[in-house]
Amino acid sequence: MATVRALPGSARIVVIGGGVGGASIVYHLTELGERDVVLLDRDELTSGSTFHSAGLVGQLRADPALTRMNRYSVELYRRLERGDHPPGWVECGGIRLASSQERMAEIRRQIGWARASGLPLSEISPAEAAELFPLIDTEGVVGGAYLPSDGQVDPARLCDSLAAAARAGGAEIHTRTRVLGVEVADGRVRRVRTDRGDIDCEIVVNCGGMFAAEIGRMVGVRVPIVPMSHQYVVTDAFLPRRDTPLPTLRDPDLLVYYRQEVDGLVMGGYERTSAAWTAGPRAYDAIPADFNGRLLAPDWDRFAEIADNARIRVPALGDLGVRKLINGPEAFTPDNEFCLGETEVGGFFVAAGFCAHGIAGAGGIGLVMAEWITTGEPPYDLWHMDIRRFGRHYRSPSYTLARTAENYETYYDIRYPGQARTAGRPLRTSPVYPWHAAHGASFGEKAGWERVDHYESNARPDLPELAGLRPDGWAGRNWSTAVPAEHLATRRSAGLFDETSFAKIEVTGPQAAEFLSWACDNDVAREVGAVTYTQALNTRGGIECDFTVTRRAEDDFLIVTGTAFGGHDLAFLRRQAAVRGASVRIADVTGQFACFALWGPSARAVLSRLTADDLGFPFMSMRELTVGDVPVMALRVTFVGEHGWELYCSTEYGAALWRTLWEAGREHDVVAGGYRAIDSMRLEKGYRVWGADVGPETDPYEAGLGFCVKLDKPGGFCGRDALAAARERGPARRLRCLVLGVPGAVALGNEPVRVGDSVGDSVAGRVTSGGFGYTVRSSIAYAYLPVEHAEPGTKISVEVSGTWVDGTVAREPLFDPHGERVRSVPWRPSNPV
């Protein structure tokens, strides 16, 4: 009888969950020199969803960070395959088919993303696809793409391989050990309780897979995942012996995927009628305590759609027997991205919600999580996977379930620009939401907020000056003439925009000024009434936050940041305060204030009719006013490059303030506008967006934000030393404005950029954000370019939907370069609007 080792009484790091994610994290922790690491599993390794995973490894994703992680996974699996515990890695290549012209357009965009990421994804014809995968019927196939470095791996062997390497690195692994609780004191994890004893610890990593939400509830943390029934079949053997295995194959138009399994096939997909397992609209998941190494009963009726579609593309399946149908629960998130990172409980990390592509990501997950745990910061921009992206509304079982089910059922759908999900809406609304709806608003959704994209009532399809402005191809989807109409009206007269969804954070207390001075690179602790645009940096000098700070009193500051970034910025500031031991209160007050922006040449004329207060206060300052009957905090700021204000009022006054502004603006031709017009105007002005143009991997100097940096600020600031060193070295790249030579060719993000007369795959950068500037009448894109190719006038080309479009590096900003509009100095455009 094997001897059961006693649990250690303490460990620096305890990882809960012995699936492929947990094993990868433990392995990478030991690679970084951590030796005091314990992994616990309730049963045996791989007894969760790992053992029944299909094992496909595709590398390309829309998020460059995830693509980077998946590429590392392939490198790791190759390396492990050469070791003593090979994981069964087979680099067979991967095919993605297009069975519609729309899908082919999507694939051509993805080929551009791959080029920007250094992946050799190439377009193939139907005949070439059939040569690579002879079983397919090419009727209806338009084309496809092939990536030779994609492949498949045996999930259980991969987990065992990583675990063996982790043990060799000094980690302890204890199976058949059930976690009963996680103890927290003073906001940090202190101990893990198990049925075999307690372990004192500093850090806990929740890699519980479908049990991760239950483990999170032990410390009051919501991990918004839902175990979904996911099925695939394994056919009888029928394939002739081949020198190389068939490539993996996906046909998203038919909702199916295939891979070779010995001499048969694995075939599965994402049906339109999903089935959650154990979770409901009024209850969290309730997975049976003894559900270890088990499967769910086959559901042939629900699988029929997938089976029928699969036979269309691979007719041989109609004559084959099925060895088994695998129905296993897989943990899905509401947006199909992982849940990674540290939670609001200090030292409590999560790596869960792998959404049936965790095998492809496992290597990268282990790498980034190990670095995050050991340094306290993610190694690069992981916001799309950061658990903090989920707001408090995801504590609702019904909302989480609705969003997750919709995500599963549309897994293979084409995502067009501006296309928003519909489940769980409307949830968070401005006090003016009924007015917007009554006036023809087309709503988008962000962080649960209903936000006006544009008003279809503003559409002007017959206006001569808007002729020919529709973007070509992909960017023209879901486009409306209302967007340029709102843009141009704001430039000519004024626009009124509802920005209530912007996240708002109060920092108050006796050390508020001192703390924010440390957290921000700019000087925010200025006079009362000052508004400061600033960044908050990580220790590497990368931009963790990008926001404005308004000093309302000696010990009272208001931060305004992007709608989707409130949770991130709040968590970052709270962690910084904890590290500093600062006596401050940091609170999310987003819902307490409505915010309306009034911008444009007529903005002062409109507002002066509504207030007796002096409007002559300077740019980047704040005053308290009354507007009509409403007490307002007015900030002289802009995100469109026009004179005007953001007007904040307590939410109960919101409807009255909007009505007052709208009625006063009628005689000045004020237009109500949406976020798409704002984005078009900010591109012309060169204003950056966090998470696209700037982020944790970019410093202010290369991003063109060096004017915010106060290196000589008394007391310094977080990241100051790294930034000083970066300034001394000089940037290796710079964010540059690109103007494309074909106005209708509009880049949207991730497109590859070449410089000069380079050809082939010599990519110098990728587009961070792009769109059309309706005042300058140009297609605009931003990209980081090597400094030697960053001078204005440099010739570039951008691959837009498979076609290389020539352009030029432009001097920015394209619109109002001297800032005369912002400061209300008379403006004379060279190209009148």
PDB file of N, CA and C in Angstrom, residues 425-456:
ATOM      1  N   ARG A 425     -29.980  42.631 -21.225  1.00  0.00           N
ATOM      2  CA  ARG A 425     -30.102  44.061 -21.477  1.00  0.00           C
ATOM      3  C   ARG A 425     -31.573  44.477 -21.504  1.00  0.00           C
ATOM      4  N   PRO A 426     -31.816  45.747 -21.124  1.00  0.00           N
ATOM      5  CA  PRO A 426     -30.899  46.722 -20.525  1.00  0.00           C
ATOM      6  C   PRO A 426     -30.720  46.464 -19.035  1.00  0.00           C
ATOM      7  N   LEU A 427     -29.557  46.839 -18.514  1.00  0.00           N
ATOM      8  CA  LEU A 427     -29.285  46.650 -17.090  1.00  0.00           C
ATOM      9  C   LEU A 427     -28.912  47.975 -16.431  1.00  0.00           C
ATOM     10  N   ARG A 428     -27.805  48.554 -16.842  1.00  0.00           N
ATOM     11  CA  ARG A 428     -27.355  49.837 -16.275  1.00  0.00           C
ATOM     12  C   ARG A 428     -27.716  50.950 -17.265  1.00  0.00           C
ATOM     13  N   THR A 429     -28.489  51.909 -16.808  1.00  0.00           N
ATOM     14  CA  THR A 429     -28.958  52.942 -17.719  1.00  0.00           C
ATOM     15  C   THR A 429     -28.782  54.329 -17.118  1.00  0.00           C
ATOM     16  N   SER A 430     -28.551  55.268 -17.999  1.00  0.00           N
ATOM     17  CA  SER A 430     -28.497  56.677 -17.638  1.00  0.00           C
ATOM     18  C   SER A 430     -29.898  57.160 -17.279  1.00  0.00           C
ATOM     19  N   PRO A 431     -30.016  58.240 -16.477  1.00  0.00           N
ATOM     20  CA  PRO A 431     -31.346  58.804 -16.221  1.00  0.00           C
ATOM     21  C   PRO A 431     -32.011  59.343 -17.481  1.00  0.00           C
ATOM     22  N   VAL A 432     -31.249  59.458 -18.569  1.00  0.00           N
ATOM     23  CA  VAL A 432     -31.812  59.971 -19.817  1.00  0.00           C
ATOM     24  C   VAL A 432     -32.094  58.836 -20.806  1.00  0.00           C
ATOM     25  N   TYR A 433     -31.969  57.615 -20.371  1.00  0.00           N
ATOM     26  CA  TYR A 433     -32.181  56.471 -21.264  1.00  0.00           C
ATOM     27  C   TYR A 433     -33.531  56.528 -21.986  1.00  0.00           C
ATOM     28  N   PRO A 434     -34.650  56.840 -21.303  1.00  0.00           N
ATOM     29  CA  PRO A 434     -35.928  56.909 -22.036  1.00  0.00           C
ATOM     30  C   PRO A 434     -35.914  57.973 -23.133  1.00  0.00           C
ATOM     31  N   TRP A 435     -35.257  59.108 -22.878  1.00  0.00           N
ATOM     32  CA  TRP A 435     -35.171  60.159 -23.894  1.00  0.00           C
ATOM     33  C   TRP A 435     -34.396  59.656 -25.103  1.00  0.00           C
ATOM     34  N   HIS A 436     -33.273  59.000 -24.845  1.00  0.00           N
ATOM     35  CA  HIS A 436     -32.474  58.461 -25.950  1.00  0.00           C
ATOM     36  C   HIS A 436     -33.309  57.503 -26.803  1.00  0.00           C
ATOM     37  N   ALA A 437     -33.993  56.586 -26.140  1.00  0.00           N
ATOM     38  CA  ALA A 437     -34.789  55.595 -26.873  1.00  0.00           C
ATOM     39  C   ALA A 437     -35.874  56.264 -27.700  1.00  0.00           C
ATOM     40  N   ALA A 438     -36.504  57.291 -27.131  1.00  0.00           N
ATOM     41  CA  ALA A 438     -37.584  57.987 -27.833  1.00  0.00           C
ATOM     42  C   ALA A 438     -37.082  58.795 -29.012  1.00  0.00           C
ATOM     43  N   HIS A 439     -35.785  59.132 -29.027  1.00  0.00           N
ATOM     44  CA  HIS A 439     -35.221  59.953 -30.103  1.00  0.00           C
ATOM     45  C   HIS A 439     -34.356  59.135 -31.064  1.00  0.00           C
ATOM     46  N   GLY A 440     -34.601  57.850 -31.132  1.00  0.00           N
ATOM     47  CA  GLY A 440     -33.980  57.035 -32.170  1.00  0.00           C
ATOM     48  C   GLY A 440     -32.574  56.575 -31.898  1.00  0.00           C
ATOM     49  N   ALA A 441     -32.212  56.421 -30.623  1.00  0.00           N
ATOM     50  CA  ALA A 441     -30.856  55.999 -30.301  1.00  0.00           C
ATOM     51  C   ALA A 441     -30.622  54.549 -30.726  1.00  0.00           C
ATOM     52  N   SER A 442     -29.433  54.320 -31.268  1.00  0.00           N
ATOM     53  CA  SER A 442     -28.938  52.967 -31.488  1.00  0.00           C
ATOM     54  C   SER A 442     -27.945  52.691 -30.369  1.00  0.00           C
ATOM     55  N   PHE A 443     -28.285  51.742 -29.496  1.00  0.00           N
ATOM     56  CA  PHE A 443     -27.503  51.528 -28.284  1.00  0.00           C
ATOM     57  C   PHE A 443     -26.434  50.459 -28.478  1.00  0.00           C
ATOM     58  N   GLY A 444     -25.270  50.726 -27.920  1.00  0.00           N
ATOM     59  CA  GLY A 444     -24.272  49.704 -27.699  1.00  0.00           C
ATOM     60  C   GLY A 444     -24.267  49.376 -26.219  1.00  0.00           C
ATOM     61  N   GLU A 445     -23.407  48.443 -25.831  1.00  0.00           N
ATOM     62  CA  GLU A 445     -23.351  48.057 -24.415  1.00  0.00           C
ATOM     63  C   GLU A 445     -21.900  47.896 -24.011  1.00  0.00           C
ATOM     64  N   LYS A 446     -21.566  48.425 -22.854  1.00  0.00           N
ATOM     65  CA  LYS A 446     -20.216  48.271 -22.319  1.00  0.00           C
ATOM     66  C   LYS A 446     -20.306  48.216 -20.808  1.00  0.00           C
ATOM     67  N   ALA A 447     -19.699  47.184 -20.224  1.00  0.00           N
ATOM     68  CA  ALA A 447     -19.685  46.982 -18.772  1.00  0.00           C
ATOM     69  C   ALA A 447     -21.098  47.014 -18.200  1.00  0.00           C
ATOM     70  N   GLY A 448     -22.062  46.525 -18.973  1.00  0.00           N
ATOM     71  CA  GLY A 448     -23.451  46.487 -18.527  1.00  0.00           C
ATOM     72  C   GLY A 448     -24.219  47.761 -18.788  1.00  0.00           C
ATOM     73  N   TRP A 449     -23.543  48.831 -19.212  1.00  0.00           N
ATOM     74  CA  TRP A 449     -24.189  50.121 -19.465  1.00  0.00           C
ATOM     75  C   TRP A 449     -24.769  50.160 -20.876  1.00  0.00           C
ATOM     76  N   GLU A 450     -25.965  50.729 -20.987  1.00  0.00           N
ATOM     77  CA  GLU A 450     -26.524  51.080 -22.290  1.00  0.00           C
ATOM     78  C   GLU A 450     -25.949  52.427 -22.701  1.00  0.00           C
ATOM     79  N   ARG A 451     -25.277  52.463 -23.846  1.00  0.00           N
ATOM     80  CA  ARG A 451     -24.623  53.690 -24.307  1.00  0.00           C
ATOM     81  C   ARG A 451     -25.057  53.975 -25.750  1.00  0.00           C
ATOM     82  N   VAL A 452     -25.255  55.247 -26.057  1.00  0.00           N
ATOM     83  CA  VAL A 452     -25.693  55.628 -27.397  1.00  0.00           C
ATOM     84  C   VAL A 452     -24.510  55.532 -28.354  1.00  0.00           C
ATOM     85  N   ASP A 453     -24.599  54.655 -29.346  1.00  0.00           N
ATOM     86  CA  ASP A 453     -23.599  54.623 -30.416  1.00  0.00           C
ATOM     87  C   ASP A 453     -23.842  55.793 -31.377  1.00  0.00           C
ATOM     88  N   HIS A 454     -25.092  55.950 -31.777  1.00  0.00           N
ATOM     89  CA  HIS A 454     -25.523  57.075 -32.597  1.00  0.00           C
ATOM     90  C   HIS A 454     -27.041  57.121 -32.538  1.00  0.00           C
ATOM     91  N   TYR A 455     -27.598  58.189 -33.038  1.00  0.00           N
ATOM     92  CA  TYR A 455     -29.053  58.306 -33.168  1.00  0.00           C
ATOM     93  C   TYR A 455     -29.404  58.105 -34.636  1.00  0.00           C
ATOM     94  N   GLU A 456     -30.141  57.054 -34.913  1.00  0.00           N
ATOM     95  CA  GLU A 456     -30.513  56.814 -36.297  1.00  0.00           C
ATOM     96  C   GLU A 456     -31.377  57.947 -36.834  1.00  0.00           C
TER      97      GLU A 456
END
